[in-house]
Coordinates of C-alpha atoms and ligand atoms in Angstrom, one line a residue:
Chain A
X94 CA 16.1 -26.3 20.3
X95 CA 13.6 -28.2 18.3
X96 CA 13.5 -28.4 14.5
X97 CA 10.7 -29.3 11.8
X98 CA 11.7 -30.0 8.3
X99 CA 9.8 -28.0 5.8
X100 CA 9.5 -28.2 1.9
X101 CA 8.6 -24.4 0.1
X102 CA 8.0 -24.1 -3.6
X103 CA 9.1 -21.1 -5.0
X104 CA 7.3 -19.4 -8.0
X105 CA 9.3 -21.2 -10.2
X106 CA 8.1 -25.0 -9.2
X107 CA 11.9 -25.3 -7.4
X108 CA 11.6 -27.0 -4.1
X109 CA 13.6 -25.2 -1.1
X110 CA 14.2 -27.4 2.0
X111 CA 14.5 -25.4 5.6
X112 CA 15.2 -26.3 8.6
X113 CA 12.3 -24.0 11.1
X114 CA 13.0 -24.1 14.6
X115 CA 9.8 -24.4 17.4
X116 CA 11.3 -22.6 19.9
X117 CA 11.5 -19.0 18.3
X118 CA 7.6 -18.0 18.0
X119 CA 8.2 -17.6 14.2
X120 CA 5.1 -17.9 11.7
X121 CA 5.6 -19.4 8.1
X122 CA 6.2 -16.1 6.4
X123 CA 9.4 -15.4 8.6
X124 CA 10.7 -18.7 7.7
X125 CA 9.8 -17.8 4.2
X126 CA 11.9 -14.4 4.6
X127 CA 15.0 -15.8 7.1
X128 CA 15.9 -17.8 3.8
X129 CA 15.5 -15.0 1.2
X130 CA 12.5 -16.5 -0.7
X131 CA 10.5 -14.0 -2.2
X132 CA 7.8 -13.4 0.0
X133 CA 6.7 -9.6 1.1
X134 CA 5.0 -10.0 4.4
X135 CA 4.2 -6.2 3.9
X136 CA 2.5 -6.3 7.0
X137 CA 4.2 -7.9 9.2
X138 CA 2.4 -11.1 9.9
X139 CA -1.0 -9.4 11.2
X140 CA -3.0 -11.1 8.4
X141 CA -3.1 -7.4 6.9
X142 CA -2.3 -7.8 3.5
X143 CA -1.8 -10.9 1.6
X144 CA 1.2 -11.1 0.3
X145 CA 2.7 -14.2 1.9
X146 CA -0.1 -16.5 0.3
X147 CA 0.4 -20.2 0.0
X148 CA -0.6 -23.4 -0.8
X149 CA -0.5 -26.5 1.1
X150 CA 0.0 -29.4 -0.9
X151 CA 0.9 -31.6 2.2
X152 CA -1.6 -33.6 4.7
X153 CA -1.3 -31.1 7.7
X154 CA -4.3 -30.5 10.2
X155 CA -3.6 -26.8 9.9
X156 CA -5.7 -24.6 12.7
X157 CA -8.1 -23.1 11.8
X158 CA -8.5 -19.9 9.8
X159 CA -9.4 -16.7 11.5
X160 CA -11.9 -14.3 10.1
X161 CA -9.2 -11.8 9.4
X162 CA -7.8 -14.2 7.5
X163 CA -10.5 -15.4 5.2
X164 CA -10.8 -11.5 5.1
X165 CA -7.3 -11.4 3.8
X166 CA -7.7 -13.6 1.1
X167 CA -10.5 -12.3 -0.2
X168 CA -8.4 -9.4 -1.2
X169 CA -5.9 -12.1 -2.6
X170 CA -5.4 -13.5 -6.2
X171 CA -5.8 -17.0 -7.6
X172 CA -6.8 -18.5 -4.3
X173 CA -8.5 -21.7 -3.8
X174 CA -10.8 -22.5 -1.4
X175 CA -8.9 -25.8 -0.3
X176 CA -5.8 -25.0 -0.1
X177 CA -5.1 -21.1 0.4
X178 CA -3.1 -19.9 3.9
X179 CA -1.7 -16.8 4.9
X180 CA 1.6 -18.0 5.8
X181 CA 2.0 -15.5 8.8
X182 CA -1.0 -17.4 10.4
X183 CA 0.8 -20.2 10.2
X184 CA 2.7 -20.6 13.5
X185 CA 5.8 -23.1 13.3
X186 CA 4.7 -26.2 15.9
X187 CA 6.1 -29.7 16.1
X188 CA 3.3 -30.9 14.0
X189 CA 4.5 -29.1 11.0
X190 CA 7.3 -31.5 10.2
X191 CA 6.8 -32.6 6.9
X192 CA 4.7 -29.9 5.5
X193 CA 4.5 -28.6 2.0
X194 CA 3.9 -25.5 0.8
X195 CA 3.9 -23.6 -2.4
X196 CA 4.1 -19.7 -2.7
X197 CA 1.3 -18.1 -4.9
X198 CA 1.6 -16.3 -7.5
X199 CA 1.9 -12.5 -7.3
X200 CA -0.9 -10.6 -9.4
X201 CA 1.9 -8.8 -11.7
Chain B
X120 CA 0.0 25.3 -12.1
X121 CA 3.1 25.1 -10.5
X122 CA 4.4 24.8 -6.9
X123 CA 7.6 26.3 -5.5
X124 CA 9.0 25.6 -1.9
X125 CA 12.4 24.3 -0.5
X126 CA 11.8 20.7 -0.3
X127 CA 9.6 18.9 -1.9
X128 CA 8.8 15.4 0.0
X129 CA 7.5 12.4 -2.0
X130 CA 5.2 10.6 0.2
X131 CA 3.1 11.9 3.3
X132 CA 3.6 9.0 5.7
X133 CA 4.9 9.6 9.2
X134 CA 8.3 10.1 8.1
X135 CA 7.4 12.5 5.5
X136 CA 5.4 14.4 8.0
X137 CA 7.4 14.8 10.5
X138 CA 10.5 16.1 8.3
X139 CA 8.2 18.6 8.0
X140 CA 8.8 19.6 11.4
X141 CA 12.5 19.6 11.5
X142 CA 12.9 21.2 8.1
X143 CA 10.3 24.3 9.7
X144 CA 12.9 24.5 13.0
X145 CA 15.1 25.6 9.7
X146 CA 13.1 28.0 8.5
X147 CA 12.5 25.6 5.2
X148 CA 9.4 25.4 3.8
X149 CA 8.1 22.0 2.6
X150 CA 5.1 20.4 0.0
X151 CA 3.9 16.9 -0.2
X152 CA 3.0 14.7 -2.8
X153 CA 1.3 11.4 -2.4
X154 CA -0.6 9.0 -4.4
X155 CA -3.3 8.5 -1.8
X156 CA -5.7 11.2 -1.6
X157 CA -5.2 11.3 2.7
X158 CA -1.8 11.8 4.2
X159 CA -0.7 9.2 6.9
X160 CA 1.1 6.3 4.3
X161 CA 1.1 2.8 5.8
X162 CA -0.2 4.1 8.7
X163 CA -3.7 5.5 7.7
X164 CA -3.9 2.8 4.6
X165 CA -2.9 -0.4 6.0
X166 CA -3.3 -0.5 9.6
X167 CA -5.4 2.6 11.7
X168 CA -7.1 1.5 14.4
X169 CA -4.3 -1.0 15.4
X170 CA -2.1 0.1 18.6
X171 CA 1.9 1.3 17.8
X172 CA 3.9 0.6 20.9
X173 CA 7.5 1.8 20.0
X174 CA 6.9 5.7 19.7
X175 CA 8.8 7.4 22.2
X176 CA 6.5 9.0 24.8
X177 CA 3.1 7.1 23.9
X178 CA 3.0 4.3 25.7
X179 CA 0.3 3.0 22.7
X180 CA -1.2 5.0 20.1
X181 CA -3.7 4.2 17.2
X182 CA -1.3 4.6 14.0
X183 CA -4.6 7.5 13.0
X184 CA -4.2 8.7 15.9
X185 CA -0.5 9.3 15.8
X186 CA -1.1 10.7 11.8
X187 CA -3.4 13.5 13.2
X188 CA -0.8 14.6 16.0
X189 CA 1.8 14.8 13.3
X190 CA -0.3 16.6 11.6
X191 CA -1.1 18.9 14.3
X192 CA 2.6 19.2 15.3
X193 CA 3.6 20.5 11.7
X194 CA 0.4 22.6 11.3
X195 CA 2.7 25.7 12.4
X196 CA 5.0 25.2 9.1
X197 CA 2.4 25.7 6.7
X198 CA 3.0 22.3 4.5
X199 CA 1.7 22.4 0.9
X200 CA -0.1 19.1 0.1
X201 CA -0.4 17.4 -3.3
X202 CA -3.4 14.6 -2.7
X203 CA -4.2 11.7 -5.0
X204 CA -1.3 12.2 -7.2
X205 CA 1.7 9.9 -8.2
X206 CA 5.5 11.7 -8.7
X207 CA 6.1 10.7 -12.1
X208 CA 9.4 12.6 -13.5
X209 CA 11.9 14.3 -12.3
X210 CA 14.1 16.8 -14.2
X211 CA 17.4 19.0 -13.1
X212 CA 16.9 22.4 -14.3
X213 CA 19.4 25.1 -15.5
X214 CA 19.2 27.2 -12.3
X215 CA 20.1 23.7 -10.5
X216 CA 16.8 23.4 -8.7
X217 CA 14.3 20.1 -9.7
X218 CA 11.4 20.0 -11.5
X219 CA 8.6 17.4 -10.7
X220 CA 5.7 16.6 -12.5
X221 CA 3.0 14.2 -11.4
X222 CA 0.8 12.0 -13.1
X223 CA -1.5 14.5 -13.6
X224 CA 0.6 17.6 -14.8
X225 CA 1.0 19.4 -11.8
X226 CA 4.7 20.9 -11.2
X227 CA 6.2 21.2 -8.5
X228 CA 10.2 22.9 -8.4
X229 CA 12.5 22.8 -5.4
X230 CA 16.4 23.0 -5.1
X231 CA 15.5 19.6 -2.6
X232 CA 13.9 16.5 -3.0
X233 CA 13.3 13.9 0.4
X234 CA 11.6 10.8 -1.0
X235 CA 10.2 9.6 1.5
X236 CA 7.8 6.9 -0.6
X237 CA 8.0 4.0 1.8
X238 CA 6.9 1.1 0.0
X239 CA 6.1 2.9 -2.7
X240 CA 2.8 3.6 -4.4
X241 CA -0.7 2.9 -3.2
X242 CA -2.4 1.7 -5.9
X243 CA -5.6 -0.5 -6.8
X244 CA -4.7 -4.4 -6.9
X245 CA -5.8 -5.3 -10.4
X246 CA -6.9 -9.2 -10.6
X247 CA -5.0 -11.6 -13.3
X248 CA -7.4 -11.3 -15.5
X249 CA -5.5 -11.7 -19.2
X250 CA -6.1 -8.7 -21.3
X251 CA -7.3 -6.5 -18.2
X252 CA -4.7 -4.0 -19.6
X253 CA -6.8 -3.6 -23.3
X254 CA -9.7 -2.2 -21.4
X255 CA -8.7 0.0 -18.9
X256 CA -10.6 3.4 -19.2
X257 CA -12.9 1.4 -21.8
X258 CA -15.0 -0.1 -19.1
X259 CA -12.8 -1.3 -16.3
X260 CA -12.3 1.3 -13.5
X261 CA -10.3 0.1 -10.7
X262 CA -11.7 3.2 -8.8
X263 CA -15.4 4.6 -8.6
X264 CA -13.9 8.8 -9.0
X265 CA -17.8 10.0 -9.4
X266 CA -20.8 7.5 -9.3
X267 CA -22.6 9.9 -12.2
X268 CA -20.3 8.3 -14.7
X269 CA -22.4 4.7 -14.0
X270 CA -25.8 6.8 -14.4
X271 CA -28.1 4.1 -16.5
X272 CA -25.4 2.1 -17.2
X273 CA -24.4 -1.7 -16.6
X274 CA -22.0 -2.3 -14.3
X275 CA -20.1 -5.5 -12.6
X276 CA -18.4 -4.8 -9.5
X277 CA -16.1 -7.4 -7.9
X278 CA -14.9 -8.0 -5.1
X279 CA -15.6 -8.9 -0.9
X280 CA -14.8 -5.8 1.2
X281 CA -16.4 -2.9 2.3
X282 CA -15.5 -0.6 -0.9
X283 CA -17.8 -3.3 -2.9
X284 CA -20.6 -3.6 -0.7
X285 CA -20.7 0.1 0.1
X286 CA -20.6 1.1 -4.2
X287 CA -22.8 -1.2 -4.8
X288 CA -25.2 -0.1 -2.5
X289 CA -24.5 3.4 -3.9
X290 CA -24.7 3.0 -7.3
X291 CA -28.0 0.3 -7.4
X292 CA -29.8 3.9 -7.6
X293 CA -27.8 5.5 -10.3
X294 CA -27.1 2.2 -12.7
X295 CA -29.8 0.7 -14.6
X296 CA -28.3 -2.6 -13.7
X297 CA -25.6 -3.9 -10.8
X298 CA -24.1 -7.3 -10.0
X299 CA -21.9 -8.0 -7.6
X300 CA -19.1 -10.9 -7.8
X301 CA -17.7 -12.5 -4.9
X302 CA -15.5 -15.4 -3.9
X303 CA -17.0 -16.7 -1.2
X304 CA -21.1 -16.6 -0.2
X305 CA -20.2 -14.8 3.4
X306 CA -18.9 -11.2 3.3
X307 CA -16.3 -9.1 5.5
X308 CA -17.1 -5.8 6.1
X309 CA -19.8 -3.7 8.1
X310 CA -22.9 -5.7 9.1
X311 CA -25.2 -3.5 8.3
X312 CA -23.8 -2.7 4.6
X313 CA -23.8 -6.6 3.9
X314 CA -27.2 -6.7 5.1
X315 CA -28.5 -3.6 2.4
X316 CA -26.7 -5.8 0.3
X317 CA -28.6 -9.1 0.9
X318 CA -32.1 -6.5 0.6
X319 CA -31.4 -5.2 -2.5
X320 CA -30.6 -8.5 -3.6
X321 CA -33.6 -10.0 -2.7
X322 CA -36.0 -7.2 -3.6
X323 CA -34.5 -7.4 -7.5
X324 CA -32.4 -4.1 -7.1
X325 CA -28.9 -5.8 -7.5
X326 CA -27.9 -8.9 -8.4
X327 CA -25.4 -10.9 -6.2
X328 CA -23.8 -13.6 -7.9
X329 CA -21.2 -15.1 -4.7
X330 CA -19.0 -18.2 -5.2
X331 CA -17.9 -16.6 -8.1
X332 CA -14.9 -15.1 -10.4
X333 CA -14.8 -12.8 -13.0
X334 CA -12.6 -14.6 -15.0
X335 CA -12.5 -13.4 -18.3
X336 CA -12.8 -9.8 -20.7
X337 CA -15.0 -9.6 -23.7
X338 CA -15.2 -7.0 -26.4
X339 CA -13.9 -4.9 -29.2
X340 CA -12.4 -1.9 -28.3
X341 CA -14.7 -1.4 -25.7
X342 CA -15.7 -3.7 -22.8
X343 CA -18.6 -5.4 -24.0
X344 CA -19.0 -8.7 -21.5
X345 CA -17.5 -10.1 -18.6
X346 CA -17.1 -14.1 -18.3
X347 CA -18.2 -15.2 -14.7
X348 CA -16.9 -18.5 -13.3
X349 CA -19.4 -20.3 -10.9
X350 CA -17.6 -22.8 -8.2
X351 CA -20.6 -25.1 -9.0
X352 CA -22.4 -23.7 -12.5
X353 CA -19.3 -23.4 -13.9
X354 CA -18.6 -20.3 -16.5
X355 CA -21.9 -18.0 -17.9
X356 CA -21.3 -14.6 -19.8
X357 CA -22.9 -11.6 -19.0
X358 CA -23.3 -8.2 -21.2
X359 CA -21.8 -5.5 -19.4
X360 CA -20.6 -1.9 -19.9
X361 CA -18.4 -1.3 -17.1
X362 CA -16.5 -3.9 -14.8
X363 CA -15.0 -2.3 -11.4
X364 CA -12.8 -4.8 -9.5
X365 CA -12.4 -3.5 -6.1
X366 CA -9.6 -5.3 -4.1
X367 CA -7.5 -2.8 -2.1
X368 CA -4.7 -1.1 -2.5
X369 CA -1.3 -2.4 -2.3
X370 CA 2.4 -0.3 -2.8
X371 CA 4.2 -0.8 -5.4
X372 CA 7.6 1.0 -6.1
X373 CA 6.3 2.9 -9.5
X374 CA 8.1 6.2 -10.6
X375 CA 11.2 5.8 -7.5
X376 CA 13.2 3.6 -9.8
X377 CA 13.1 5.8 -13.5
X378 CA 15.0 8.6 -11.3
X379 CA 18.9 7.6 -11.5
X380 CA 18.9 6.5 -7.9
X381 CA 21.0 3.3 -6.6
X382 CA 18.4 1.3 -6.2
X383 CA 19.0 -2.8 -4.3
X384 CA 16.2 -4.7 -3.1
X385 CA 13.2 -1.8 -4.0
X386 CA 15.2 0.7 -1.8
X387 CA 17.3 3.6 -2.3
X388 CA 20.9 3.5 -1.4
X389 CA 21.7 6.6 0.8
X390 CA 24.2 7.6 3.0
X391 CA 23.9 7.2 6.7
X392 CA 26.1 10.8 7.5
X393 CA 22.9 12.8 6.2
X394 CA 20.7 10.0 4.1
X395 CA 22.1 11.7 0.6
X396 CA 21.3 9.7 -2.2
X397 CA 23.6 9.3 -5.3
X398 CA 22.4 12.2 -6.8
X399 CA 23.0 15.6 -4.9
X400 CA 20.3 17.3 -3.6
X401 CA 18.1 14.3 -3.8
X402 CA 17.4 12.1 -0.3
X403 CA 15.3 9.0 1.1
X404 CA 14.0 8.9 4.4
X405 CA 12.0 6.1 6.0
X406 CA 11.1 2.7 4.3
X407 CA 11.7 3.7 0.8
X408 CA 16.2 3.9 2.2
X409 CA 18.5 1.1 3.1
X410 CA 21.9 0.9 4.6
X411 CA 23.8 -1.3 6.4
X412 CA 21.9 -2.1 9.2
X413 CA 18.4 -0.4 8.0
X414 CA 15.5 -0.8 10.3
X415 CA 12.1 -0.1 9.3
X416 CA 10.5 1.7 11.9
X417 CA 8.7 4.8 12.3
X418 CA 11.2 5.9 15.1
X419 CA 14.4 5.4 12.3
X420 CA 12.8 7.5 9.8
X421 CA 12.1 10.3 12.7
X422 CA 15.8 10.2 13.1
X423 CA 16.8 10.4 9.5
X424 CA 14.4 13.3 8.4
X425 CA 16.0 15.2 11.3
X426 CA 19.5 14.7 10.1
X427 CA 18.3 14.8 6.4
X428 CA 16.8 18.4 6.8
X429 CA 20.4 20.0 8.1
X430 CA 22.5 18.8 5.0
X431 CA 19.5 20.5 3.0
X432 CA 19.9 23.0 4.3
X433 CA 23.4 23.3 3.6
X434 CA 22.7 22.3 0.1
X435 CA 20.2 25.1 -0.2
X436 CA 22.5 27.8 1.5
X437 CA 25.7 26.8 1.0
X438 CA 27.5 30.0 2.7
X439 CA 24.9 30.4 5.8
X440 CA 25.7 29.7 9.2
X441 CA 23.5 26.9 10.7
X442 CA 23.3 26.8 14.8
X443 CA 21.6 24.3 16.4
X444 CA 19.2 25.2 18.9
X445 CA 16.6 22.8 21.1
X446 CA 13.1 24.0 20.7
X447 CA 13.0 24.5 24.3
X448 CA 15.2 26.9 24.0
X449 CA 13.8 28.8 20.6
X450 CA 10.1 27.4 21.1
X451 CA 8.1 26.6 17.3
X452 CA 8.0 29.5 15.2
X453 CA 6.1 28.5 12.1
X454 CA 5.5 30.7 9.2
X455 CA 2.3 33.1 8.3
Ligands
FAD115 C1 0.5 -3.6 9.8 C2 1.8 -2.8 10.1 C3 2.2 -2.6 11.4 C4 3.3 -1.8 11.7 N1 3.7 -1.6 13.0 C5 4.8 -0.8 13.3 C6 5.1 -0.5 14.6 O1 4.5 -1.0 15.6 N2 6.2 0.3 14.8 C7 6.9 0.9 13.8 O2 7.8 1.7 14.1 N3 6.5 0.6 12.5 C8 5.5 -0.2 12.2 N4 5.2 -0.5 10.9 C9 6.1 0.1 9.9 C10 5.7 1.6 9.6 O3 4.3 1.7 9.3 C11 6.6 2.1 8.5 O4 7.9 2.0 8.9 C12 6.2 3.5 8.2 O5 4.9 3.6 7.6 C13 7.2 4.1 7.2 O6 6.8 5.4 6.9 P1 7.2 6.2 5.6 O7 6.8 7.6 5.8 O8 8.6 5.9 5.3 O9 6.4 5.5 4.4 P2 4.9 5.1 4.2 O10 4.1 5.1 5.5 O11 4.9 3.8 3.4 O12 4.3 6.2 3.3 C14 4.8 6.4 2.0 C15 3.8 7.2 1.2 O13 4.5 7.6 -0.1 C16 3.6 7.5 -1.1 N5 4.3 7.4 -2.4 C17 5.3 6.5 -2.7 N6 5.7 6.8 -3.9 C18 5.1 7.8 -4.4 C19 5.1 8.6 -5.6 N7 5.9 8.3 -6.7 N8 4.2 9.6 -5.8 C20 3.3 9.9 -4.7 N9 3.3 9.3 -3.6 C21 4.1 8.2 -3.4 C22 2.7 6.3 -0.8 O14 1.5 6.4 -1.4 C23 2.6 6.4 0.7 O15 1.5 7.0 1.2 C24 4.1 -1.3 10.6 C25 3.7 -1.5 9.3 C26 2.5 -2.2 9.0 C27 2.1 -2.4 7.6

């Protein structure tokens, strides 16, 4: 089984560590969820709402966003062009190891 | 007005629906309330035209699709429905049965209530705008109930989907004046509404304002101006009567918790021998429940409103008999 090393900020600026493995098909958003961070994922991870928005404040070639997803987020709060990902369209790959996320906020 | 039936079922999602069925085997009548003014819950919100592979028997089925056969299959039971209103209190009365008002006054009374909420709520996703709150129903409408109410008025509408592009279309013939606010310069929604949209820009009927916020509230009292943040321009004010922010809906738990339930983690406690809440005669079915071991799928809450509706019935008629019978054997009778 392979690992990457990830960094999550909650809402709360503290930094959470995981271990993510390759091997399991999972999507940021599950990873999010298998450690009890506070992230919805109402949907499911079908880019149908948007409540498992985040930030990446790391150097990642990320792929590209699909028009669902830039769909999403236009539904979405406080999202910046730059740096904004649904984190269920975020598959967990070998390249990932280092990556930094932050959750968004949640509109109240 | 008020509403009298056995069970009264918070939320007309799938599982809602269905216990409709089960309960009518019993000869129980049931109403529905939901916030959304269609019945179908996640399924007819959130996701329609996607495929549902896990229903017993349909090898794939639209979730709409799968709405309007439950619909069909409880049509012999007579369900009351309750549309575009939220379950707000609940009260015990003297003769033991419950009393339900909604947001907007209507009561309901039953001896049984089945929340079967899900993830609560539909309601409008309002932006983070600071002192959005001061100005609600004085100029910002977070839903467009009828367009008259713009007629010769000023209006900002936000937002990228097809709600925006279809209002503004709507109302650039009954407003004196409409700009629309997007994020991004590129749209989502149907083709042919984001072209009108681009037209009526052009020819001077709207204005489109795109890589763009509203980011701020102005006035006294009343809404008076929004503040509009340009990626590039930066911020500019403009003089409006009415802002409408269209952005979805999302669920939100609302009402479920102000009712006495156990509540952990946004769901109701119940118990798995009939999905009894702490309270008697109350129940959760579906993805508003959790127990050890709670999945939540469509097929679970089948299962619980079908197990739910027996101990109702036991709650309801404490002395009658209840046999069990397969409807192949009895058929569906439903009611006049
Ligand atoms: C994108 C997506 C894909 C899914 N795919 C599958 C799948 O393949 N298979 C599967 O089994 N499940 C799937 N699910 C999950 C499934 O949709 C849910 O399990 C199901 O909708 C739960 O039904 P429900 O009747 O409990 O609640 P819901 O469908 O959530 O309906 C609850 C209703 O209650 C209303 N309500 C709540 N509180 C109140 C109140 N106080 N007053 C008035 N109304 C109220 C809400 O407005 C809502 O309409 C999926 C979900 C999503 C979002």
């Amino acid at each position: 089984m392979s690992i990457v090393n990830i960094t999550i900020i909650d809402r709360e600026g503290e930094k959470h560590k995981v271990e993510a493995p390759t091997d399991m098909n999972m999507n940021l958003m599950e990873v999010c969820k298998s450690y009890e961070l506070p992230v919805e994922g109402t949907c499911g991870g079908m880019a149908l709402c948007s409540t498992c928005h985040v930030y990446v404040r790391s150097e990642h070639g990320l792929s590209e966003m699909s028009e669902d997803e830039e769909d999403m987020l236009d539904q979405a709060f406080f999202v910046d062009d730059d740096l904004s990902r649904l984190g269920c369209q975020i598959p967990i790959t070998d390249d990932l190891e280092g990556l930094i996320v932050e959750l968004a906020p949640t509109a109240e | 007005m008020m509403i009298e039936t056995d069970i009264l079922i918070i939320g007309a999602g799938p599982c809602g629906l269905f216990a409709v069925f089960e309960a009518g085997l019993l000869k129980l009548r049931c109403h529905l309330i939901d916030s959304l003014p269609q019945p179908g819950g996640q399924l007819t919100e959130i996701y329609p035209k996607k495929p549902i592979y896990d229903i017993p028997g349909y090898p794939t089925v639209l979730a709409g699709e799968l709405v309007e056969k439950l619909m069909e299959q409880i049509e012999p039971f007579k369900p009351g429905f309750t549309l575009g209103e939220r379950a707000e209190t609940i009260e015990k009365m003297e003769d033991g049965r419950f009393k339900l008002t909604s947001n907007k006054g209507t009561v309901h009374v039953a001896p049984v209530i089945a929340s079967a909420g899900g993830l609560g709520c539909f309601e409008p996703r309002k932006p983070p705008i600071g002192n959005i709150g001061e100005f609600e129903d004085k100029g910002v409408e977070y839903i467009i109930k009828d367009p008259e109410f713009y007629r010769d008025k000023n209006v900002v509408i936000a937002g990228g989907g097809d709600s925006a592009l279809d209002w503004t279309i709507f109302l650039a013939d009954v407003a004196s004046e409409v700009t629309l606010v997007h994020r991004r310069s590129s749209f989502r929604g149907a083709l042919d509404s984001v072209e009108k949209v681009m037209e009526l820009n052009e020819a001077g009927k709207i204005r489109l304002i795109t890589e763009a916020q509203v980011v701020g509230l102005e006035g006294n009292g009343k809404l008076e101006s929004v503040v509009i943040k340009h990626k590039k321009v930066g911020e500019m004010k403009k003089g409006t009567q009415h802002f409408v922010p269209l952005f979805g809906l999302a669920p939100k738990l609302g009402p479920i918790a102000e009712w006495g339930l156990n509540i952990t983690k946004n769901a109701i406690e119940v118990d798995t021998l009939d999905y009894s809440t702490n309270v008697p005669g109350i129940y959760a079915i579906g993805d508003i429940n959790t127990y050890p071991g709670k999945l939540k799928l469509i097929l679970c809450g089948f299962h619980e409103g079908t197990l739910m509706v027996q101990s109702a019935f036991k709650h309801i008629y404490p002395d009658k008999k209840l046999s069990f019978k397969y409807t192949t054997v009895q058929g569906v009778n439903g009611f006049e």
